Amino acid sequence: NAGTASVVIKDALYFTGDTRRQVPFTISLASICPPTKGAISYTTTLGTSVDNIKVTYSGKSFSASDLGIELSDKGETLVSGNSGDYVVYYTGDTTNVTKSPALPVITFVGVNNYTDSHAITFSIERKSLRDADITADLIELTYSGNPIESAVIDRMNIVHTGARKLVYGTDFEIEGYYTDSLCRIPVID
């Protein structure tokens, strides 16, 4: 561990007097910064460089572990947490679609035997409504002669990964209404 220590040496072959001597030394804190400043390496299991992490919108906040970010010192995996080697702080929106310059930032701050900090930005890309994990229930209406838009919106149940219902006006917009033969239906307001 970082701090001060000492080694005790004693006489041997060419010294006499059965003497011992205590020699102090210091173990400095290691920098949490990448190799240009220290021996720390940052990797991600996402198959990309940590300098170019892009994830797809999921409706939940992304953490360093969600991004597969791992820190190691000369091959030894570092541990996150106050009693470990570093702590993690998040700034910016780690949930919603982001664009530069307002990208979310993950900052790693060295603790205990480590010092300094290192920040990594990442981007959250838009998700396709055609993805298999987005489902929409069939909407059935009976003709009434009234505008259909509010009736359709009231009955919409579009869900992302079986958990989060998508919100009209926030997560999606209605482009238009079409018959089965893809003929556009006029909407009366």
XYZ file of N, CA and C in Angstrom:
567
model
N 0.826 -1.196 0.000
C 0.000 0.000 0.000
C 0.866 1.253 0.000
N 0.282 2.332 -0.492
C 1.011 3.597 -0.518
C 1.249 4.091 0.906
N 2.351 4.799 1.096
C 2.694 5.339 2.411
C 4.181 5.187 2.659
N 4.556 5.238 3.942
C 5.968 5.081 4.284
C 6.188 3.714 4.911
N 7.386 3.194 4.741
C 7.768 1.896 5.297
C 9.270 1.917 5.523
N 9.779 0.844 6.014
C 11.226 0.763 6.175
C 11.659 -0.679 6.018
N 12.942 -0.815 5.731
C 13.547 -2.130 5.624
C 14.703 -2.156 6.627
N 14.879 -3.259 7.267
C 15.977 -3.398 8.220
C 17.081 -4.203 7.553
N 18.296 -3.645 7.588
C 19.440 -4.365 7.038
C 20.397 -4.689 8.174
N 21.159 -5.747 8.033
C 22.141 -6.117 9.063
C 23.467 -6.442 8.401
N 24.491 -6.450 9.215
C 25.810 -6.714 8.659
C 25.892 -8.137 8.131
N 26.771 -8.314 7.188
C 26.951 -9.629 6.577
C 28.443 -9.852 6.349
N 28.766 -10.462 5.293
C 30.103 -10.929 5.008
C 31.210 -9.895 5.221
N 31.029 -8.638 4.771
C 32.106 -7.658 4.832
C 31.935 -6.619 5.929
N 30.895 -6.738 6.754
C 30.671 -5.769 7.839
C 30.627 -6.505 9.165
N 31.006 -5.791 10.227
C 31.071 -6.437 11.534
C 30.258 -5.675 12.558
N 30.165 -6.251 13.711
C 29.539 -5.593 14.824
C 28.116 -6.014 15.073
N 27.654 -6.986 14.348
C 26.273 -7.462 14.496
C 25.309 -6.283 14.607
N 25.435 -5.342 13.674
C 24.588 -4.149 13.711
C 23.435 -4.280 12.725
N 22.392 -3.549 13.046
C 21.218 -3.482 12.184
C 20.957 -2.011 11.890
N 20.406 -1.764 10.731
C 20.088 -0.386 10.377
C 18.728 -0.365 9.684
N 17.919 0.579 10.109
C 16.591 0.738 9.514
C 16.675 1.804 8.414
N 16.228 1.440 7.207
C 16.274 2.347 6.066
C 14.829 2.644 5.638
N 14.386 3.903 5.816
C 13.008 4.241 5.436
C 12.866 4.413 3.919
N 11.663 4.166 3.415
C 11.349 4.435 2.005
C 9.872 4.804 1.895
N 9.514 5.375 0.747
C 8.142 5.836 0.514
C 7.573 5.132 -0.705
N 6.325 4.706 -0.574
C 5.589 4.169 -1.721
C 4.565 5.234 -2.088
N 4.736 5.822 -3.270
C 3.860 6.907 -3.710
C 2.553 6.362 -4.254
N 1.534 7.221 -4.249
C 0.259 6.872 -4.865
C 0.454 6.730 -6.365
N -0.255 5.790 -6.979
C -0.198 5.609 -8.431
C -1.272 6.485 -9.071
N -1.025 6.967 -10.264
C -1.994 7.783 -10.977
C -3.044 6.898 -11.627
N -4.306 7.321 -11.562
C -5.416 6.590 -12.184
C -5.511 6.920 -13.676
N -4.670 7.844 -14.143
C -4.710 8.273 -15.546
C -4.135 7.198 -16.465
N -4.549 7.212 -17.739
C -4.032 6.237 -18.705
C -2.522 6.341 -18.900
N -1.946 5.440 -19.677
C -0.494 5.284 -19.784
C 0.350 6.526 -20.006
N -0.203 7.578 -20.613
C 0.646 8.745 -20.807
C 1.099 9.324 -19.476
N 0.303 9.105 -18.420
C 0.680 9.623 -17.103
C 0.939 8.510 -16.095
N 0.405 7.325 -16.327
C 0.555 6.236 -15.367
C 0.519 4.889 -16.055
N 0.358 3.837 -15.261
C 0.368 2.476 -15.795
C -1.047 1.910 -15.917
N -2.042 2.732 -15.777
C -3.428 2.283 -15.794
C -3.929 2.134 -17.231
N -4.680 1.070 -17.490
C -5.314 0.928 -18.798
C -6.827 0.850 -18.616
N -7.531 1.449 -19.554
C -8.988 1.461 -19.574
C -9.432 0.646 -20.784
N -10.293 -0.337 -20.574
C -10.811 -1.137 -21.679
C -12.325 -1.230 -21.557
N -12.959 -1.627 -22.651
C -14.397 -1.859 -22.623
C -14.698 -3.171 -23.327
N -15.715 -3.855 -22.852
C -16.116 -5.126 -23.454
C -17.055 -4.921 -24.641
N -17.298 -3.665 -25.034
C -18.207 -3.372 -26.138
C -17.549 -3.481 -27.506
N -16.292 -3.875 -27.553
C -15.616 -4.060 -28.827
C -15.195 -2.764 -29.487
N -14.991 -1.725 -28.709
C -14.565 -0.436 -29.238
C -13.553 0.171 -28.276
N -12.966 1.257 -28.664
C -12.058 1.987 -27.783
C -12.884 2.759 -26.753
N -12.342 2.972 -25.561
C -13.069 3.771 -24.561
C -13.202 5.221 -25.000
N -12.457 5.609 -26.017
C -12.551 6.972 -26.538
C -13.679 7.130 -27.545
N -14.363 6.042 -27.873
C -15.406 6.104 -28.892
C -16.597 5.202 -28.533
N -17.054 5.279 -27.286
C -18.164 4.420 -26.860
C -19.483 5.025 -27.328
N -20.253 4.195 -28.041
C -21.591 4.586 -28.483
C -22.539 3.468 -28.088
N -23.631 3.839 -27.428
C -24.642 2.863 -27.036
C -25.987 3.305 -27.594
N -26.912 2.383 -27.670
C -28.242 2.681 -28.178
C -29.179 2.959 -27.018
N -30.028 3.955 -27.187
C -31.007 4.336 -26.178
C -31.745 3.104 -25.658
N -31.887 3.005 -24.335
C -32.569 1.857 -23.736
C -33.648 2.272 -22.738
N -33.750 3.568 -22.442
C -34.733 4.022 -21.461
C -34.213 3.989 -20.035
N -32.983 3.549 -19.833
C -32.399 3.531 -18.486
C -31.042 4.215 -18.506
N -30.572 4.588 -17.339
C -29.261 5.228 -17.229
C -28.155 4.210 -17.493
N -27.099 4.671 -18.127
C -25.943 3.813 -18.381
C -24.876 4.084 -17.322
N -24.287 3.020 -16.785
C -23.202 3.141 -15.811
C -21.911 2.638 -16.454
N -20.816 2.806 -15.753
C -19.527 2.318 -16.250
C -19.585 0.815 -16.490
N -20.254 0.065 -15.606
C -20.338 -1.387 -15.808
C -21.241 -1.725 -16.991
N -22.307 -0.942 -17.234
C -23.143 -1.159 -18.421
C -22.333 -0.971 -19.697
N -21.362 -0.075 -19.650
C -20.521 0.197 -20.815
C -19.337 -0.759 -20.892
N -19.243 -1.669 -19.929
C -18.177 -2.665 -19.934
C -16.805 -2.092 -19.660
N -16.750 -0.928 -18.996
C -15.451 -0.293 -18.747
C -14.755 -0.975 -17.570
N -13.518 -1.360 -17.816
C -12.702 -1.981 -16.781
C -11.369 -1.254 -16.691
N -10.877 -1.097 -15.473
C -9.582 -0.465 -15.240
C -8.621 -1.524 -14.731
N -7.382 -1.457 -15.201
C -6.379 -2.386 -14.696
C -5.043 -1.664 -14.563
N -4.240 -2.166 -13.664
C -2.904 -1.638 -13.413
C -1.920 -2.778 -13.654
N -1.195 -2.689 -14.753
C -0.231 -3.731 -15.141
C -0.892 -5.112 -15.146
N -2.119 -5.187 -15.702
C -2.835 -6.456 -15.828
C -3.704 -6.829 -14.644
N -3.564 -6.136 -13.528
C -4.351 -6.419 -12.323
C -5.625 -5.566 -12.346
N -6.807 -6.208 -12.305
C -8.072 -5.483 -12.354
C -8.250 -4.636 -11.101
N -8.591 -3.359 -11.299
C -8.820 -2.464 -10.178
C -10.271 -2.579 -9.702
N -10.500 -2.213 -8.447
C -11.807 -2.370 -7.814
C -12.439 -1.005 -7.580
N -13.720 -0.894 -7.927
C -14.470 0.344 -7.728
C -15.029 0.407 -6.304
N -15.115 1.610 -5.766
C -15.705 1.813 -4.438
C -14.748 2.504 -3.501
N -15.295 3.097 -2.440
C -14.488 3.850 -1.482
C -13.381 3.026 -0.840
N -13.609 1.739 -0.643
C -12.559 0.909 -0.045
C -11.720 0.218 -1.118
N -11.992 0.506 -2.386
C -11.244 -0.090 -3.501
C -10.153 0.824 -4.005
N -10.077 0.916 -5.334
C -9.010 1.677 -5.972
C -9.479 2.987 -6.595
N -10.780 3.092 -6.908
C -11.314 4.299 -7.531
C -12.811 4.406 -7.257
N -13.325 5.620 -7.368
C -14.766 5.860 -7.295
C -15.195 6.463 -8.625
N -16.482 6.365 -8.926
C -17.000 6.801 -10.219
C -18.045 7.898 -10.002
N -17.955 8.948 -10.807
C -18.935 10.039 -10.789
C -19.484 10.227 -12.195
N -20.753 10.598 -12.272
C -21.414 10.800 -13.563
C -21.894 12.234 -13.676
N -21.700 12.834 -14.837
C -22.257 14.151 -15.127
C -22.911 14.091 -16.497
N -23.901 14.932 -16.684
C -24.636 14.928 -17.946
C -25.740 13.895 -17.921
N -26.467 13.815 -19.003
C -27.605 12.913 -19.130
C -27.119 11.532 -19.555
N -27.168 10.569 -18.634
C -26.707 9.209 -18.923
C -27.853 8.298 -19.352
N -29.027 8.877 -19.646
C -30.202 8.090 -20.022
C -30.665 8.344 -21.449
N -30.737 9.603 -21.851
C -31.375 9.970 -23.113
C -30.380 10.184 -24.245
N -30.904 10.221 -25.472
C -30.078 10.442 -26.656
C -29.289 11.737 -26.479
N -27.997 11.674 -26.760
C -27.123 12.827 -26.534
C -26.357 13.169 -27.795
N -26.000 14.424 -27.893
C -25.185 14.899 -29.011
C -24.097 15.810 -28.448
N -22.962 15.822 -29.119
C -21.872 16.692 -28.724
C -22.335 18.147 -28.825
N -21.981 19.048 -27.948
C -20.974 18.910 -26.892
C -21.548 18.472 -25.544
N -22.830 18.128 -25.490
C -23.468 17.788 -24.211
C -23.466 16.288 -23.948
N -22.343 15.621 -24.186
C -22.260 14.179 -23.974
C -22.128 13.860 -22.487
N -22.645 12.711 -22.052
C -22.450 12.313 -20.657
C -20.980 11.985 -20.381
N -20.578 12.200 -19.139
C -19.177 11.996 -18.750
C -19.125 11.065 -17.547
N -18.231 10.091 -17.603
C -17.938 9.222 -16.459
C -16.539 9.600 -15.999
N -16.425 9.990 -14.726
C -15.126 10.378 -14.182
C -14.686 9.347 -13.152
N -13.490 8.830 -13.339
C -12.890 7.867 -12.419
C -11.895 8.627 -11.547
N -12.063 8.546 -10.234
C -11.198 9.261 -9.295
C -10.480 8.239 -8.423
N -9.155 8.306 -8.420
C -8.363 7.371 -7.631
C -8.555 7.583 -6.138
N -8.622 6.492 -5.383
C -8.705 6.527 -3.920
C -7.691 5.531 -3.355
N -7.455 5.647 -2.081
C -6.537 4.776 -1.350
C -5.143 4.796 -1.979
N -4.757 3.793 -2.760
C -3.409 3.750 -3.331
C -3.287 4.471 -4.666
N -4.362 5.110 -5.108
C -4.358 5.793 -6.404
C -4.750 7.254 -6.242
N -4.300 8.065 -7.185
C -4.573 9.497 -7.155
C -4.996 9.948 -8.554
N -5.361 11.190 -8.701
C -5.755 11.806 -9.965
C -7.150 11.339 -10.397
N -7.574 11.861 -11.536
C -8.876 11.481 -12.091
C -8.763 11.414 -13.608
N -9.679 10.661 -14.205
C -9.711 10.524 -15.659
C -11.177 10.465 -16.099
N -11.521 11.254 -17.113
C -12.900 11.323 -17.594
C -13.041 10.658 -18.959
N -14.161 9.961 -19.143
C -14.490 9.319 -20.416
C -15.892 9.776 -20.813
N -16.037 10.237 -22.051
C -17.366 10.603 -22.556
C -17.890 9.461 -23.417
N -19.205 9.400 -23.534
C -19.818 8.422 -24.423
C -21.073 9.036 -25.008
N -21.585 8.441 -26.068
C -22.804 8.978 -26.671
C -23.900 7.922 -26.668
N -25.125 8.407 -26.549
C -26.308 7.551 -26.592
C -27.014 7.839 -27.913
N -27.088 6.828 -28.753
C -27.654 6.964 -30.086
C -29.154 6.646 -30.078
N -29.853 7.143 -31.084
C -31.283 6.885 -31.214
C -31.540 5.400 -31.482
N -32.669 4.912 -30.998
C -33.088 3.529 -31.183
C -34.134 3.475 -32.280
N -34.121 2.441 -33.071
C -35.110 2.278 -34.130
C -36.402 1.719 -33.553
N -37.518 2.301 -33.945
C -38.820 1.774 -33.526
C -39.085 0.406 -34.151
N -38.294 0.007 -35.128
C -38.460 -1.295 -35.782
C -37.740 -2.418 -35.028
N -36.958 -2.081 -34.006
C -36.231 -3.108 -33.254
C -37.199 -4.110 -32.639
N -36.758 -5.354 -32.551
C -37.609 -6.447 -32.070
C -38.046 -6.281 -30.616
N -37.313 -5.499 -29.831
C -37.691 -5.357 -28.421
C -38.716 -4.247 -28.186
N -39.259 -3.688 -29.256
C -40.346 -2.710 -29.134
C -41.595 -3.353 -29.711
N -42.619 -3.462 -28.898
C -43.856 -4.105 -29.324
C -45.017 -3.121 -29.241
N -46.015 -3.348 -30.081
C -47.223 -2.510 -30.077
C -48.437 -3.423 -30.145
N -49.380 -3.194 -29.237
C -50.616 -3.969 -29.247
C -51.498 -3.516 -30.403
N -52.301 -4.438 -30.923
C -53.262 -4.134 -31.967
C -54.336 -3.208 -31.396
N -54.672 -2.166 -32.131
C -55.712 -1.223 -31.708
C -56.961 -1.516 -32.534
N -58.085 -1.698 -31.852
C -59.348 -1.925 -32.549
C -60.300 -0.791 -32.227
N -60.852 -0.183 -33.276
C -61.812 0.909 -33.127
C -63.076 0.572 -33.918
N -64.170 1.102 -33.456
C -65.426 0.998 -34.195
C -65.693 2.345 -34.835
N -66.086 2.314 -36.106
C -66.338 3.559 -36.822
C -67.411 4.361 -36.097
N -67.111 5.671 -35.890
C -68.075 6.539 -35.217
C -68.326 7.824 -35.973
N -67.532 8.077 -37.023
C -67.661 9.332 -37.748
C -66.898 10.472 -37.089
N -66.300 10.228 -35.932
C -65.532 11.240 -35.200
C -64.049 11.113 -35.529
N -63.250 12.165 -35.259
C -61.803 12.072 -35.469
C -61.227 10.884 -34.691
N -60.254 10.218 -35.290
C -59.721 8.999 -34.665
C -58.440 9.226 -33.866
N -57.780 10.370 -34.032
C -56.461 10.551 -33.427
C -56.471 10.359 -31.910
N -57.358 11.032 -31.189
C -57.348 10.900 -29.729
C -57.743 9.496 -29.301
N -58.632 8.840 -30.034
C -59.014 7.461 -29.700
C -57.828 6.519 -29.880
N -57.063 6.719 -30.946
C -55.891 5.883 -31.188
C -54.843 6.117 -30.098
N -54.559 7.372 -29.809
C -53.548 7.701 -28.789
C -53.941 7.134 -27.434
N -55.220 7.240 -27.068
C -55.695 6.715 -25.782
C -55.500 5.203 -25.673
N -55.587 4.489 -26.785
C -55.509 3.026 -26.770
C -54.115 2.486 -27.098
N -53.183 3.364 -27.424
C -51.840 2.911 -27.796
C -51.121 2.292 -26.607
N -50.517 1.157 -26.866
C -49.687 0.509 -25.858
C -48.419 0.026 -26.562
N -47.447 0.917 -26.659
C -46.167 0.603 -27.294
C -45.148 0.473 -26.169
N -44.514 -0.698 -26.099
C -43.650 -1.009 -24.960
C -42.241 -1.342 -25.451
N -41.256 -0.847 -24.706
C -39.844 -1.125 -24.978
C -39.356 -2.175 -23.992
N -38.812 -3.263 -24.484
C -38.283 -4.397 -23.711
C -39.232 -4.869 -22.614
N -40.509 -4.875 -22.907
C -41.485 -5.444 -21.993
C -41.664 -4.702 -20.688
N -41.062 -3.531 -20.543
C -41.125 -2.876 -19.243
C -41.612 -1.433 -19.306
N -41.118 -0.668 -20.234
C -41.380 0.762 -20.235
C -42.299 1.130 -21.385
N -43.451 1.713 -21.041
C -44.397 2.144 -22.063
C -43.880 3.438 -22.681
N -43.847 3.478 -24.023
C -43.392 4.672 -24.713
C -44.474 5.742 -24.659
N -44.053 6.991 -24.595
C -44.967 8.118 -24.408
C -45.114 8.889 -25.714
N -46.377 9.070 -26.133
C -46.676 9.839 -27.333
C -46.217 11.286 -27.119
N -45.547 11.849 -28.102
C -45.059 13.225 -28.012
C -43.655 13.325 -27.440
N -43.225 12.305 -26.714
C -41.869 12.276 -26.154
C -41.028 11.224 -26.861
N -41.531 9.980 -26.875
C -40.791 8.873 -27.466
C -41.128 8.648 -28.937
N -42.311 9.061 -29.363
C -42.709 8.874 -30.751
C -43.774 9.891 -31.133
N -43.931 10.098 -32.440
C -44.964 10.960 -33.012
C -45.772 10.117 -33.987
N -46.964 10.557 -34.315
C -47.767 9.868 -35.322
C -47.564 10.584 -36.645
N -47.081 9.829 -37.627
C -46.843 10.390 -38.951
C -48.137 10.484 -39.745
N -48.957 9.492 -39.630
C -50.212 9.473 -40.370
C -50.930 8.165 -40.119
N -52.107 8.041 -40.658
C -52.917 6.843 -40.503
C -53.103 6.232 -41.881
N -52.980 4.913 -41.977
C -53.020 4.238 -43.263
C -53.937 3.023 -43.188
N -54.556 2.682 -44.315
C -55.345 1.456 -44.396
C -54.388 0.299 -44.587
N -54.910 -0.928 -44.562
C -54.066 -2.104 -44.776
C -53.355 -2.067 -46.124
N -53.954 -1.396 -47.112
C -53.322 -1.309 -48.426
C -52.428 -0.072 -48.543
N -52.068 0.510 -47.390
C -51.182 1.664 -47.279
C -51.728 2.923 -47.952
N -53.047 3.048 -48.001
C -53.673 4.280 -48.453
C -53.812 5.192 -47.251
N -53.394 6.431 -47.401
C -53.437 7.363 -46.271
C -54.884 7.737 -45.945
N -55.214 7.703 -44.646
C -56.540 8.068 -44.159
C -56.474 9.501 -43.671
N -57.337 10.395 -44.151
C -57.311 11.772 -43.643
C -57.774 11.812 -42.194
N -57.092 12.644 -41.384
C -57.483 12.829 -39.990
C -58.196 14.156 -39.882
N -59.401 14.134 -39.313
C -60.206 15.351 -39.176
C -59.993 15.895 -37.773
N -59.565 17.133 -37.678
C -59.364 17.761 -36.349
C -60.508 18.685 -36.024
